[in-house]
Amino acid sequence: MKVSLSNQSWPIRGHFTISRGSKTQADTVIVEIEDQGKIGRGECVPYARYQESIESVMAELEGILPRLREGISRQELQLLLPSGAARNAADCALWDLECKLSGMSIWQQVATKPAALTTAYTLSLDTPAKMQQAASDNAFRPLLKLKLGGTEDLQRVAAVRQGAPNAKIILDANEAWTVDLYNSLIPELIKLDVAMIEQPFPADDDEALRSLARPIPICADESCHDRASLPSIIGKYDMINIKTDKTGGLTEALALKEQAKQAGLQIMVGCMLSSSLSMAPAFVVAQGCEIVDLDGPLLLSEDIEHGFEFNNNQMLPFTAQLWG
């Protein structure tokens, strides 16, 4: 086995702002594993919120290079690295290599027929006026996701609703709300026909959700990483956001999806800001899910070769030239 690690910066169209900060490029780590002339690839996004960086993820991967070169299985990989970005890139590279060596597509591997999906389109955190303009520019999209930040959030949602009166709207507070703010916003957000709210409170301070009314479904993002998260989520949240960078790859993502469904939770599949190479495994998980948020390629000004194609607000199934 030959294994190579590299990092890539993908320029963002404009800028991308959430409650924790703003950036103009998406920085990723790519793992390539070669065997018998076939190359499997996986991409991950180190996320500072989870104490990850390009350097820390590269170090984690370098630490298991000898084992990767030996040809370990995906199951063995789960025991070598914790859930997170580093394992995601390696796990997805092993899936891709498995497909190429076997001659079986990822769809054959997981026994699923791929369907085109409607993805949310994210509106970056900004002033109400600028978010209204962004909503107006994207009013043709059926599903808009709003990044919020606490102060002026009601004005932001009202402005977006005015700019895109027919769109389904979901909100991502990125842990920026308080209980008092939640209680004051919910009646108004119902009037604005908000369909879902993602992670209103900090992941380590979300117990209030057990006793608060949830007339709008609440989705766990930062509070949900892998199957070990589920016991603390059930009873507080109505939905979970599965991201392969949190689960540590497609292997755990599929297992989390199945266990969460059995627990009665709805499923959203999301992504960090990255190229189509990261979106491909997530697209597999997203089949049949309630909400899909895989707009990473739409937010970049440059994407990886053979990236996703979009047609009439539909994200089309990827080709084996990209992954799987």
PDB file of C-alpha atoms in Angstrom:
ATOM      1  CA  MET A   1       0.000   0.000   0.000  1.00  0.00           C
ATOM      2  CA  LYS A   2       1.157   3.510  -0.802  1.00  0.00           C
ATOM      3  CA  VAL A   3      -0.336   6.282   1.296  1.00  0.00           C
ATOM      4  CA  SER A   4      -0.055  10.023   0.684  1.00  0.00           C
ATOM      5  CA  LEU A   5      -1.347  12.949   2.725  1.00  0.00           C
ATOM      6  CA  SER A   6      -1.875  16.464   1.428  1.00  0.00           C
ATOM      7  CA  ASN A   7      -3.753  19.613   2.331  1.00  0.00           C
ATOM      8  CA  GLN A   8      -5.823  21.712  -0.052  1.00  0.00           C
ATOM      9  CA  SER A   9      -7.366  25.172   0.172  1.00  0.00           C
ATOM     10  CA  TRP A  10     -10.609  25.764  -1.713  1.00  0.00           C
ATOM     11  CA  PRO A  11     -11.535  29.435  -2.282  1.00  0.00           C
ATOM     12  CA  ILE A  12     -14.989  30.421  -1.048  1.00  0.00           C
ATOM     13  CA  ARG A  13     -17.285  32.493  -3.223  1.00  0.00           C
ATOM     14  CA  GLY A  14     -17.235  35.752  -1.252  1.00  0.00           C
ATOM     15  CA  HIS A  15     -16.988  34.872   2.435  1.00  0.00           C
ATOM     16  CA  PHE A  16     -18.621  32.473   4.875  1.00  0.00           C
ATOM     17  CA  THR A  17     -19.620  33.736   8.317  1.00  0.00           C
ATOM     18  CA  ILE A  18     -21.181  31.971  11.299  1.00  0.00           C
ATOM     19  CA  SER A  19     -21.483  32.987  14.958  1.00  0.00           C
ATOM     20  CA  ARG A  20     -17.906  31.837  15.644  1.00  0.00           C
ATOM     21  CA  GLY A  21     -16.175  33.756  12.851  1.00  0.00           C
ATOM     22  CA  SER A  22     -15.643  34.280   9.129  1.00  0.00           C
ATOM     23  CA  LYS A  23     -13.401  32.740   6.484  1.00  0.00           C
ATOM     24  CA  THR A  24     -12.629  33.057   2.782  1.00  0.00           C
ATOM     25  CA  GLN A  25     -11.267  29.584   2.081  1.00  0.00           C
ATOM     26  CA  ALA A  26     -11.983  26.009   3.068  1.00  0.00           C
ATOM     27  CA  ASP A  27      -8.885  24.129   4.248  1.00  0.00           C
ATOM     28  CA  THR A  28      -8.990  20.348   3.920  1.00  0.00           C
ATOM     29  CA  VAL A  29      -6.769  17.287   4.278  1.00  0.00           C
ATOM     30  CA  ILE A  30      -6.827  14.613   1.580  1.00  0.00           C
ATOM     31  CA  VAL A  31      -5.753  10.990   2.060  1.00  0.00           C
ATOM     32  CA  GLU A  32      -4.868   8.825  -0.942  1.00  0.00           C
ATOM     33  CA  ILE A  33      -4.314   5.079  -0.554  1.00  0.00           C
ATOM     34  CA  GLU A  34      -2.980   3.133  -3.539  1.00  0.00           C
ATOM     35  CA  ASP A  35      -3.058  -0.631  -4.026  1.00  0.00           C
ATOM     36  CA  GLN A  36      -2.705  -2.672  -7.209  1.00  0.00           C
ATOM     37  CA  GLY A  37      -2.693   0.501  -9.290  1.00  0.00           C
ATOM     38  CA  LYS A  38      -6.005   1.707  -7.836  1.00  0.00           C
ATOM     39  CA  ILE A  39      -6.276   4.846  -5.702  1.00  0.00           C
ATOM     40  CA  GLY A  40      -8.851   5.524  -3.019  1.00  0.00           C
ATOM     41  CA  ARG A  41      -9.373   9.102  -1.814  1.00  0.00           C
ATOM     42  CA  GLY A  42     -10.937  10.718   1.209  1.00  0.00           C
ATOM     43  CA  GLU A  43     -11.185  14.348   2.316  1.00  0.00           C
ATOM     44  CA  CYS A  44     -11.755  15.884   5.739  1.00  0.00           C
ATOM     45  CA  VAL A  45     -12.098  19.323   7.292  1.00  0.00           C
ATOM     46  CA  PRO A  46     -10.230  19.961  10.563  1.00  0.00           C
ATOM     47  CA  TYR A  47     -12.584  22.014  12.733  1.00  0.00           C
ATOM     48  CA  ALA A  48     -11.298  24.353  15.448  1.00  0.00           C
ATOM     49  CA  ARG A  49     -14.559  23.974  17.409  1.00  0.00           C
ATOM     50  CA  TYR A  50     -13.466  20.374  18.051  1.00  0.00           C
ATOM     51  CA  GLN A  51      -9.831  21.300  18.766  1.00  0.00           C
ATOM     52  CA  GLU A  52      -8.708  20.188  15.317  1.00  0.00           C
ATOM     53  CA  SER A  53      -6.281  21.861  12.908  1.00  0.00           C
ATOM     54  CA  ILE A  54      -4.530  20.924   9.682  1.00  0.00           C
ATOM     55  CA  GLU A  55      -1.432  20.174  11.752  1.00  0.00           C
ATOM     56  CA  SER A  56      -3.197  18.035  14.364  1.00  0.00           C
ATOM     57  CA  VAL A  57      -5.094  16.007  11.773  1.00  0.00           C
ATOM     58  CA  MET A  58      -1.941  15.441   9.703  1.00  0.00           C
ATOM     59  CA  ALA A  59      -0.171  14.286  12.883  1.00  0.00           C
ATOM     60  CA  GLU A  60      -2.983  11.839  13.687  1.00  0.00           C
ATOM     61  CA  LEU A  61      -2.813  10.390  10.193  1.00  0.00           C
ATOM     62  CA  GLU A  62       0.985  10.215  10.169  1.00  0.00           C
ATOM     63  CA  GLY A  63       0.736   8.264  13.405  1.00  0.00           C
ATOM     64  CA  ILE A  64      -1.182   5.453  11.695  1.00  0.00           C
ATOM     65  CA  LEU A  65       0.689   5.482   8.363  1.00  0.00           C
ATOM     66  CA  PRO A  66       2.463   2.177   9.101  1.00  0.00           C
ATOM     67  CA  ARG A  67      -0.877   0.496   9.754  1.00  0.00           C
ATOM     68  CA  LEU A  68      -2.474   2.004   6.644  1.00  0.00           C
ATOM     69  CA  ARG A  69       0.451   0.754   4.555  1.00  0.00           C
ATOM     70  CA  GLU A  70      -0.092  -2.732   5.979  1.00  0.00           C
ATOM     71  CA  GLY A  71      -3.585  -2.707   4.496  1.00  0.00           C
ATOM     72  CA  ILE A  72      -5.874  -2.481   7.538  1.00  0.00           C
ATOM     73  CA  SER A  73      -9.629  -2.853   7.246  1.00  0.00           C
ATOM     74  CA  ARG A  74     -12.164  -0.120   7.925  1.00  0.00           C
ATOM     75  CA  GLN A  75     -13.210  -2.001  11.045  1.00  0.00           C
ATOM     76  CA  GLU A  76      -9.638  -1.964  12.375  1.00  0.00           C
ATOM     77  CA  LEU A  77      -9.411   1.756  11.608  1.00  0.00           C
ATOM     78  CA  GLN A  78     -12.346   2.473  13.939  1.00  0.00           C
ATOM     79  CA  LEU A  79     -10.182   1.259  16.843  1.00  0.00           C
ATOM     80  CA  LEU A  80      -7.081   3.222  15.840  1.00  0.00           C
ATOM     81  CA  LEU A  81      -8.531   6.736  15.731  1.00  0.00           C
ATOM     82  CA  PRO A  82     -11.400   8.466  17.538  1.00  0.00           C
ATOM     83  CA  SER A  83     -14.391   9.964  15.764  1.00  0.00           C
ATOM     84  CA  GLY A  84     -13.272  13.087  13.952  1.00  0.00           C
ATOM     85  CA  ALA A  85     -11.765  14.540  10.818  1.00  0.00           C
ATOM     86  CA  ALA A  86      -8.625  12.387  10.591  1.00  0.00           C
ATOM     87  CA  ARG A  87     -10.520   9.095  10.726  1.00  0.00           C
ATOM     88  CA  ASN A  88     -13.060  10.464   8.248  1.00  0.00           C
ATOM     89  CA  ALA A  89     -10.459  11.021   5.531  1.00  0.00           C
ATOM     90  CA  ALA A  90      -8.877   7.608   6.064  1.00  0.00           C
ATOM     91  CA  ASP A  91     -12.196   5.758   6.307  1.00  0.00           C
ATOM     92  CA  CYS A  92     -13.537   7.335   3.120  1.00  0.00           C
ATOM     93  CA  ALA A  93     -10.292   6.608   1.279  1.00  0.00           C
ATOM     94  CA  LEU A  94     -10.602   2.944   2.288  1.00  0.00           C
ATOM     95  CA  TRP A  95     -14.225   2.831   1.078  1.00  0.00           C
ATOM     96  CA  ASP A  96     -13.176   4.355  -2.267  1.00  0.00           C
ATOM     97  CA  LEU A  97     -10.287   1.905  -2.639  1.00  0.00           C
ATOM     98  CA  GLU A  98     -12.578  -1.007  -1.734  1.00  0.00           C
ATOM     99  CA  CYS A  99     -14.947   0.007  -4.527  1.00  0.00           C
ATOM    100  CA  LYS A 100     -12.192   0.342  -7.094  1.00  0.00           C
ATOM    101  CA  LEU A 101     -10.486  -2.947  -6.216  1.00  0.00           C
ATOM    102  CA  SER A 102     -13.745  -4.906  -6.168  1.00  0.00           C
ATOM    103  CA  GLY A 103     -15.235  -3.307  -9.282  1.00  0.00           C
ATOM    104  CA  MET A 104     -18.394  -2.669  -7.265  1.00  0.00           C
ATOM    105  CA  SER A 105     -19.738   0.866  -6.924  1.00  0.00           C
ATOM    106  CA  ILE A 106     -20.493   2.338  -3.525  1.00  0.00           C
ATOM    107  CA  TRP A 107     -24.178   1.912  -4.351  1.00  0.00           C
ATOM    108  CA  GLN A 108     -23.668  -1.819  -4.820  1.00  0.00           C
ATOM    109  CA  GLN A 109     -21.631  -1.941  -1.608  1.00  0.00           C
ATOM    110  CA  VAL A 110     -24.414  -0.364   0.471  1.00  0.00           C
ATOM    111  CA  ALA A 111     -27.284  -1.899  -1.533  1.00  0.00           C
ATOM    112  CA  THR A 112     -28.903   1.448  -2.306  1.00  0.00           C
ATOM    113  CA  LYS A 113     -30.147   2.952  -5.541  1.00  0.00           C
ATOM    114  CA  PRO A 114     -28.981   6.583  -5.753  1.00  0.00           C
ATOM    115  CA  ALA A 115     -31.505   9.366  -6.197  1.00  0.00           C
ATOM    116  CA  ALA A 116     -31.012  13.064  -6.874  1.00  0.00           C
ATOM    117  CA  LEU A 117     -31.383  15.140  -3.707  1.00  0.00           C
ATOM    118  CA  THR A 118     -32.516  18.680  -2.920  1.00  0.00           C
ATOM    119  CA  THR A 119     -29.884  20.354  -0.777  1.00  0.00           C
ATOM    120  CA  ALA A 120     -30.269  23.340   1.487  1.00  0.00           C
ATOM    121  CA  TYR A 121     -28.427  26.480   0.412  1.00  0.00           C
ATOM    122  CA  THR A 122     -26.714  28.352   3.235  1.00  0.00           C
ATOM    123  CA  LEU A 123     -27.026  32.091   3.753  1.00  0.00           C
ATOM    124  CA  SER A 124     -24.030  33.361   5.692  1.00  0.00           C
ATOM    125  CA  LEU A 125     -24.503  35.381   8.886  1.00  0.00           C
ATOM    126  CA  ASP A 126     -24.807  39.070   8.008  1.00  0.00           C
ATOM    127  CA  THR A 127     -26.961  42.132   8.612  1.00  0.00           C
ATOM    128  CA  PRO A 128     -30.712  41.665   8.066  1.00  0.00           C
ATOM    129  CA  ALA A 129     -30.566  43.827   4.929  1.00  0.00           C
ATOM    130  CA  LYS A 130     -27.732  41.838   3.371  1.00  0.00           C
ATOM    131  CA  MET A 131     -29.339  38.530   4.275  1.00  0.00           C
ATOM    132  CA  GLN A 132     -32.587  39.710   2.689  1.00  0.00           C
ATOM    133  CA  GLN A 133     -30.709  40.498  -0.510  1.00  0.00           C
ATOM    134  CA  ALA A 134     -29.010  37.101  -0.426  1.00  0.00           C
ATOM    135  CA  ALA A 135     -32.410  35.468   0.093  1.00  0.00           C
ATOM    136  CA  SER A 136     -33.879  37.400  -2.811  1.00  0.00           C
ATOM    137  CA  ASP A 137     -30.960  36.344  -5.027  1.00  0.00           C
ATOM    138  CA  ASN A 138     -31.602  32.717  -4.078  1.00  0.00           C
ATOM    139  CA  ALA A 139     -35.394  32.773  -3.806  1.00  0.00           C
ATOM    140  CA  PHE A 140     -35.572  30.154  -6.577  1.00  0.00           C
ATOM    141  CA  ARG A 141     -34.052  27.613  -4.194  1.00  0.00           C
ATOM    142  CA  PRO A 142     -36.620  25.508  -2.292  1.00  0.00           C
ATOM    143  CA  LEU A 143     -34.628  25.221   0.963  1.00  0.00           C
ATOM    144  CA  LEU A 144     -32.599  27.995   2.617  1.00  0.00           C
ATOM    145  CA  LYS A 145     -30.466  27.558   5.723  1.00  0.00           C
ATOM    146  CA  LEU A 146     -29.760  30.694   7.733  1.00  0.00           C
ATOM    147  CA  LYS A 147     -26.646  31.107   9.849  1.00  0.00           C
ATOM    148  CA  LEU A 148     -27.595  33.098  12.939  1.00  0.00           C
ATOM    149  CA  GLY A 149     -25.717  34.624  15.845  1.00  0.00           C
ATOM    150  CA  GLY A 150     -28.049  35.801  18.632  1.00  0.00           C
ATOM    151  CA  THR A 151     -28.505  39.572  18.378  1.00  0.00           C
ATOM    152  CA  GLU A 152     -30.897  40.649  15.592  1.00  0.00           C
ATOM    153  CA  ASP A 153     -31.756  37.045  14.709  1.00  0.00           C
ATOM    154  CA  LEU A 154     -35.490  37.712  14.528  1.00  0.00           C
ATOM    155  CA  GLN A 155     -34.873  40.632  12.168  1.00  0.00           C
ATOM    156  CA  ARG A 156     -32.636  38.387  10.057  1.00  0.00           C
ATOM    157  CA  VAL A 157     -35.267  35.655   9.732  1.00  0.00           C
ATOM    158  CA  ALA A 158     -38.019  38.177   8.961  1.00  0.00           C
ATOM    159  CA  ALA A 159     -35.830  39.795   6.316  1.00  0.00           C
ATOM    160  CA  VAL A 160     -35.044  36.449   4.689  1.00  0.00           C
ATOM    161  CA  ARG A 161     -38.714  35.487   4.695  1.00  0.00           C
ATOM    162  CA  GLN A 162     -39.486  38.743   2.920  1.00  0.00           C
ATOM    163  CA  GLY A 163     -36.730  38.083   0.370  1.00  0.00           C
ATOM    164  CA  ALA A 164     -37.757  34.464  -0.239  1.00  0.00           C
ATOM    165  CA  PRO A 165     -41.468  34.154   0.630  1.00  0.00           C
ATOM    166  CA  ASN A 166     -41.892  30.655  -0.815  1.00  0.00           C
ATOM    167  CA  ALA A 167     -38.717  28.953   0.403  1.00  0.00           C
ATOM    168  CA  LYS A 168     -38.616  26.442   3.233  1.00  0.00           C
ATOM    169  CA  ILE A 169     -36.406  27.988   5.917  1.00  0.00           C
ATOM    170  CA  ILE A 170     -34.236  26.227   8.494  1.00  0.00           C
ATOM    171  CA  LEU A 171     -32.051  27.972  11.059  1.00  0.00           C
ATOM    172  CA  ASP A 172     -28.599  27.233  12.459  1.00  0.00           C
ATOM    173  CA  ALA A 173     -27.853  29.141  15.667  1.00  0.00           C
ATOM    174  CA  ASN A 174     -24.403  27.518  16.083  1.00  0.00           C
ATOM    175  CA  GLU A 175     -24.826  27.398  19.902  1.00  0.00           C
ATOM    176  CA  ALA A 176     -25.397  31.179  20.125  1.00  0.00           C
ATOM    177  CA  TRP A 177     -28.784  31.368  21.904  1.00  0.00           C
ATOM    178  CA  THR A 178     -29.836  31.532  25.542  1.00  0.00           C
ATOM    179  CA  VAL A 179     -32.993  30.028  27.012  1.00  0.00           C
ATOM    180  CA  ASP A 180     -34.559  33.483  27.359  1.00  0.00           C
ATOM    181  CA  LEU A 181     -33.800  34.285  23.720  1.00  0.00           C
ATOM    182  CA  TYR A 182     -35.201  30.912  22.640  1.00  0.00           C
ATOM    183  CA  ASN A 183     -38.451  31.501  24.524  1.00  0.00           C
ATOM    184  CA  SER A 184     -38.872  34.964  23.045  1.00  0.00           C
ATOM    185  CA  LEU A 185     -38.077  33.867  19.489  1.00  0.00           C
ATOM    186  CA  ILE A 186     -40.123  30.677  19.135  1.00  0.00           C
ATOM    187  CA  PRO A 187     -43.616  32.295  18.872  1.00  0.00           C
ATOM    188  CA  GLU A 188     -42.326  34.708  16.224  1.00  0.00           C
ATOM    189  CA  LEU A 189     -40.457  32.006  14.308  1.00  0.00           C
ATOM    190  CA  ILE A 190     -43.650  29.952  14.127  1.00  0.00           C
ATOM    191  CA  LYS A 191     -45.338  32.928  12.442  1.00  0.00           C
ATOM    192  CA  LEU A 192     -42.454  33.104   9.960  1.00  0.00           C
ATOM    193  CA  ASP A 193     -42.974  29.411   9.116  1.00  0.00           C
ATOM    194  CA  VAL A 194     -39.516  28.220  10.208  1.00  0.00           C
ATOM    195  CA  ALA A 195     -39.276  24.474   9.640  1.00  0.00           C
ATOM    196  CA  MET A 196     -36.359  23.504  11.916  1.00  0.00           C
ATOM    197  CA  ILE A 197     -33.789  24.995  14.313  1.00  0.00           C
ATOM    198  CA  GLU A 198     -30.290  23.566  14.569  1.00  0.00           C
ATOM    199  CA  GLN A 199     -28.266  23.622  17.809  1.00  0.00           C
ATOM    200  CA  PRO A 200     -29.718  26.652  19.610  1.00  0.00           C
ATOM    201  CA  PHE A 201     -27.674  26.146  22.816  1.00  0.00           C
ATOM    202  CA  PRO A 202     -24.046  25.215  23.547  1.00  0.00           C
ATOM    203  CA  ALA A 203     -23.482  21.469  23.372  1.00  0.00           C
ATOM    204  CA  ASP A 204     -22.370  21.380  27.018  1.00  0.00           C
ATOM    205  CA  ASP A 205     -25.362  23.441  28.181  1.00  0.00           C
ATOM    206  CA  ASP A 206     -28.412  22.075  26.383  1.00  0.00           C
ATOM    207  CA  GLU A 207     -30.238  20.266  29.211  1.00  0.00           C
ATOM    208  CA  ALA A 208     -32.968  22.934  29.124  1.00  0.00           C
ATOM    209  CA  LEU A 209     -34.268  21.330  25.928  1.00  0.00           C
ATOM    210  CA  ARG A 210     -35.657  18.449  27.974  1.00  0.00           C
ATOM    211  CA  SER A 211     -38.231  20.752  29.573  1.00  0.00           C
ATOM    212  CA  LEU A 212     -38.694  23.447  26.909  1.00  0.00           C
ATOM    213  CA  ALA A 213     -41.545  23.262  24.419  1.00  0.00           C
ATOM    214  CA  ARG A 214     -40.307  22.324  20.950  1.00  0.00           C
ATOM    215  CA  PRO A 215     -43.115  23.317  18.547  1.00  0.00           C
ATOM    216  CA  ILE A 216     -40.406  23.740  15.898  1.00  0.00           C
ATOM    217  CA  PRO A 217     -38.221  20.605  15.574  1.00  0.00           C
ATOM    218  CA  ILE A 218     -34.778  21.014  17.162  1.00  0.00           C
ATOM    219  CA  CYS A 219     -31.744  19.392  15.532  1.00  0.00           C
ATOM    220  CA  ALA A 220     -28.522  18.392  17.319  1.00  0.00           C
ATOM    221  CA  ASP A 221     -25.316  19.312  15.526  1.00  0.00           C
ATOM    222  CA  GLU A 222     -22.444  20.059  17.909  1.00  0.00           C
ATOM    223  CA  SER A 223     -24.211  17.822  20.467  1.00  0.00           C
ATOM    224  CA  CYS A 224     -24.122  14.818  18.125  1.00  0.00           C
ATOM    225  CA  HIS A 225     -20.931  13.173  16.904  1.00  0.00           C
ATOM    226  CA  ASP A 226     -21.400   9.403  16.772  1.00  0.00           C
ATOM    227  CA  ARG A 227     -23.515   6.629  18.273  1.00  0.00           C
ATOM    228  CA  ALA A 228     -22.073   7.336  21.718  1.00  0.00           C
ATOM    229  CA  SER A 229     -23.871  10.701  21.592  1.00  0.00           C
ATOM    230  CA  LEU A 230     -27.346   9.233  21.256  1.00  0.00           C
ATOM    231  CA  PRO A 231     -28.192   8.500  24.922  1.00  0.00           C
ATOM    232  CA  SER A 232     -27.727  12.174  25.831  1.00  0.00           C
ATOM    233  CA  ILE A 233     -29.635  13.381  22.753  1.00  0.00           C
ATOM    234  CA  ILE A 234     -32.828  11.351  23.051  1.00  0.00           C
ATOM    235  CA  GLY A 235     -35.427  13.445  24.839  1.00  0.00           C
ATOM    236  CA  LYS A 236     -33.717  16.745  24.090  1.00  0.00           C
ATOM    237  CA  TYR A 237     -33.702  16.800  20.292  1.00  0.00           C
ATOM    238  CA  ASP A 238     -36.051  15.758  17.501  1.00  0.00           C
ATOM    239  CA  MET A 239     -33.404  15.374  14.793  1.00  0.00           C
ATOM    240  CA  ILE A 240     -29.646  14.897  14.459  1.00  0.00           C
ATOM    241  CA  ASN A 241     -27.233  16.341  11.912  1.00  0.00           C
ATOM    242  CA  ILE A 242     -24.877  13.622  10.705  1.00  0.00           C
ATOM    243  CA  LYS A 243     -21.567  14.857   9.323  1.00  0.00           C
ATOM    244  CA  THR A 244     -18.818  12.447   8.322  1.00  0.00           C
ATOM    245  CA  ASP A 245     -16.207  14.781   9.831  1.00  0.00           C
ATOM    246  CA  LYS A 246     -17.909  14.300  13.206  1.00  0.00           C
ATOM    247  CA  THR A 247     -18.614  10.563  12.924  1.00  0.00           C
ATOM    248  CA  GLY A 248     -15.115   9.841  11.667  1.00  0.00           C
ATOM    249  CA  GLY A 249     -16.165   8.521   8.293  1.00  0.00           C
ATOM    250  CA  LEU A 250     -18.897   6.814   6.316  1.00  0.00           C
ATOM    251  CA  THR A 251     -18.670   3.585   8.328  1.00  0.00           C
ATOM    252  CA  GLU A 252     -19.822   5.194  11.586  1.00  0.00           C
ATOM    253  CA  ALA A 253     -22.157   7.614   9.781  1.00  0.00           C
ATOM    254  CA  LEU A 254     -24.215   4.761   8.354  1.00  0.00           C
ATOM    255  CA  ALA A 255     -24.329   3.028  11.730  1.00  0.00           C
ATOM    256  CA  LEU A 256     -25.377   6.266  13.461  1.00  0.00           C
ATOM    257  CA  LYS A 257     -28.106   6.857  10.889  1.00  0.00           C
ATOM    258  CA  GLU A 258     -29.598   3.414  11.459  1.00  0.00           C
ATOM    259  CA  GLN A 259     -29.481   3.585  15.259  1.00  0.00           C
ATOM    260  CA  ALA A 260     -30.902   7.118  15.346  1.00  0.00           C
ATOM    261  CA  LYS A 261     -33.813   6.106  13.119  1.00  0.00           C
ATOM    262  CA  GLN A 262     -34.543   3.170  15.400  1.00  0.00           C
ATOM    263  CA  ALA A 263     -34.635   5.658  18.299  1.00  0.00           C
ATOM    264  CA  GLY A 264     -37.275   7.724  16.499  1.00  0.00           C
ATOM    265  CA  LEU A 265     -35.039  10.634  15.537  1.00  0.00           C
ATOM    266  CA  GLN A 266     -35.266  12.329  12.167  1.00  0.00           C
ATOM    267  CA  ILE A 267     -32.087  12.647  10.133  1.00  0.00           C
ATOM    268  CA  MET A 268     -30.353  15.632   8.614  1.00  0.00           C
ATOM    269  CA  VAL A 269     -27.102  15.095   6.729  1.00  0.00           C
ATOM    270  CA  GLY A 270     -24.760  18.066   6.702  1.00  0.00           C
ATOM    271  CA  CYS A 271     -21.214  18.970   5.823  1.00  0.00           C
ATOM    272  CA  MET A 272     -18.313  21.151   6.710  1.00  0.00           C
ATOM    273  CA  LEU A 273     -17.337  23.651   4.022  1.00  0.00           C
ATOM    274  CA  SER A 274     -15.334  21.540   1.581  1.00  0.00           C
ATOM    275  CA  SER A 275     -15.152  20.127  -1.938  1.00  0.00           C
ATOM    276  CA  SER A 276     -17.292  17.539  -3.697  1.00  0.00           C
ATOM    277  CA  LEU A 277     -14.869  14.845  -2.543  1.00  0.00           C
ATOM    278  CA  SER A 278     -16.217  15.321   0.993  1.00  0.00           C
ATOM    279  CA  MET A 279     -19.813  15.532  -0.238  1.00  0.00           C
ATOM    280  CA  ALA A 280     -19.782  12.144  -1.992  1.00  0.00           C
ATOM    281  CA  PRO A 281     -19.778   9.896   1.120  1.00  0.00           C
ATOM    282  CA  ALA A 282     -22.268  12.256   2.784  1.00  0.00           C
ATOM    283  CA  PHE A 283     -24.507  11.975  -0.293  1.00  0.00           C
ATOM    284  CA  VAL A 284     -24.609   8.216   0.340  1.00  0.00           C
ATOM    285  CA  VAL A 285     -25.739   8.772   3.944  1.00  0.00           C
ATOM    286  CA  ALA A 286     -28.270  11.408   2.819  1.00  0.00           C
ATOM    287  CA  GLN A 287     -30.340   9.019   0.728  1.00  0.00           C
ATOM    288  CA  GLY A 288     -33.864   8.913   2.188  1.00  0.00           C
ATOM    289  CA  CYS A 289     -33.174  11.505   4.898  1.00  0.00           C
ATOM    290  CA  GLU A 290     -35.518  14.327   5.926  1.00  0.00           C
ATOM    291  CA  ILE A 291     -33.091  17.228   5.372  1.00  0.00           C
ATOM    292  CA  VAL A 292     -29.998  17.383   3.163  1.00  0.00           C
ATOM    293  CA  ASP A 293     -27.433  20.153   3.603  1.00  0.00           C
ATOM    294  CA  LEU A 294     -24.586  19.364   1.200  1.00  0.00           C
ATOM    295  CA  ASP A 295     -24.133  22.727  -0.483  1.00  0.00           C
ATOM    296  CA  GLY A 296     -20.364  22.895   0.026  1.00  0.00           C
ATOM    297  CA  PRO A 297     -19.567  22.892  -3.721  1.00  0.00           C
ATOM    298  CA  LEU A 298     -22.144  25.646  -4.339  1.00  0.00           C
ATOM    299  CA  LEU A 299     -20.372  27.908  -1.844  1.00  0.00           C
ATOM    300  CA  LEU A 300     -16.919  27.485  -3.401  1.00  0.00           C
ATOM    301  CA  SER A 301     -15.538  29.404  -6.359  1.00  0.00           C
ATOM    302  CA  GLU A 302     -13.442  26.341  -7.287  1.00  0.00           C
ATOM    303  CA  ASP A 303     -14.210  22.636  -6.799  1.00  0.00           C
ATOM    304  CA  ILE A 304     -12.330  19.377  -7.212  1.00  0.00           C
ATOM    305  CA  GLU A 305     -12.327  17.760 -10.664  1.00  0.00           C
ATOM    306  CA  HIS A 306     -15.418  15.659 -11.521  1.00  0.00           C
ATOM    307  CA  GLY A 307     -17.405  17.392  -8.759  1.00  0.00           C
ATOM    308  CA  PHE A 308     -21.161  17.310  -8.258  1.00  0.00           C
ATOM    309  CA  GLU A 309     -23.534  18.577 -10.917  1.00  0.00           C
ATOM    310  CA  PHE A 310     -26.688  20.474  -9.956  1.00  0.00           C
ATOM    311  CA  ASN A 311     -29.822  20.712 -12.083  1.00  0.00           C
ATOM    312  CA  ASN A 312     -33.056  22.550 -11.204  1.00  0.00           C
ATOM    313  CA  ASN A 313     -32.138  22.630  -7.498  1.00  0.00           C
ATOM    314  CA  GLN A 314     -31.315  18.937  -7.587  1.00  0.00           C
ATOM    315  CA  MET A 315     -27.939  17.501  -6.577  1.00  0.00           C
ATOM    316  CA  LEU A 316     -27.285  14.717  -9.081  1.00  0.00           C
ATOM    317  CA  PRO A 317     -25.635  11.402  -8.132  1.00  0.00           C
ATOM    318  CA  PHE A 318     -21.852  11.584  -8.477  1.00  0.00           C
ATOM    319  CA  THR A 319     -19.749   9.473 -10.816  1.00  0.00           C
ATOM    320  CA  ALA A 320     -17.038   6.963  -9.912  1.00  0.00           C
ATOM    321  CA  GLN A 321     -14.514   9.457 -11.297  1.00  0.00           C
ATOM    322  CA  LEU A 322     -15.127  11.510  -8.172  1.00  0.00           C
ATOM    323  CA  TRP A 323     -15.432   8.758  -5.568  1.00  0.00           C
ATOM    324  CA  GLY A 324     -16.856   5.316  -4.893  1.00  0.00           C
TER     325      GLY A 324
END
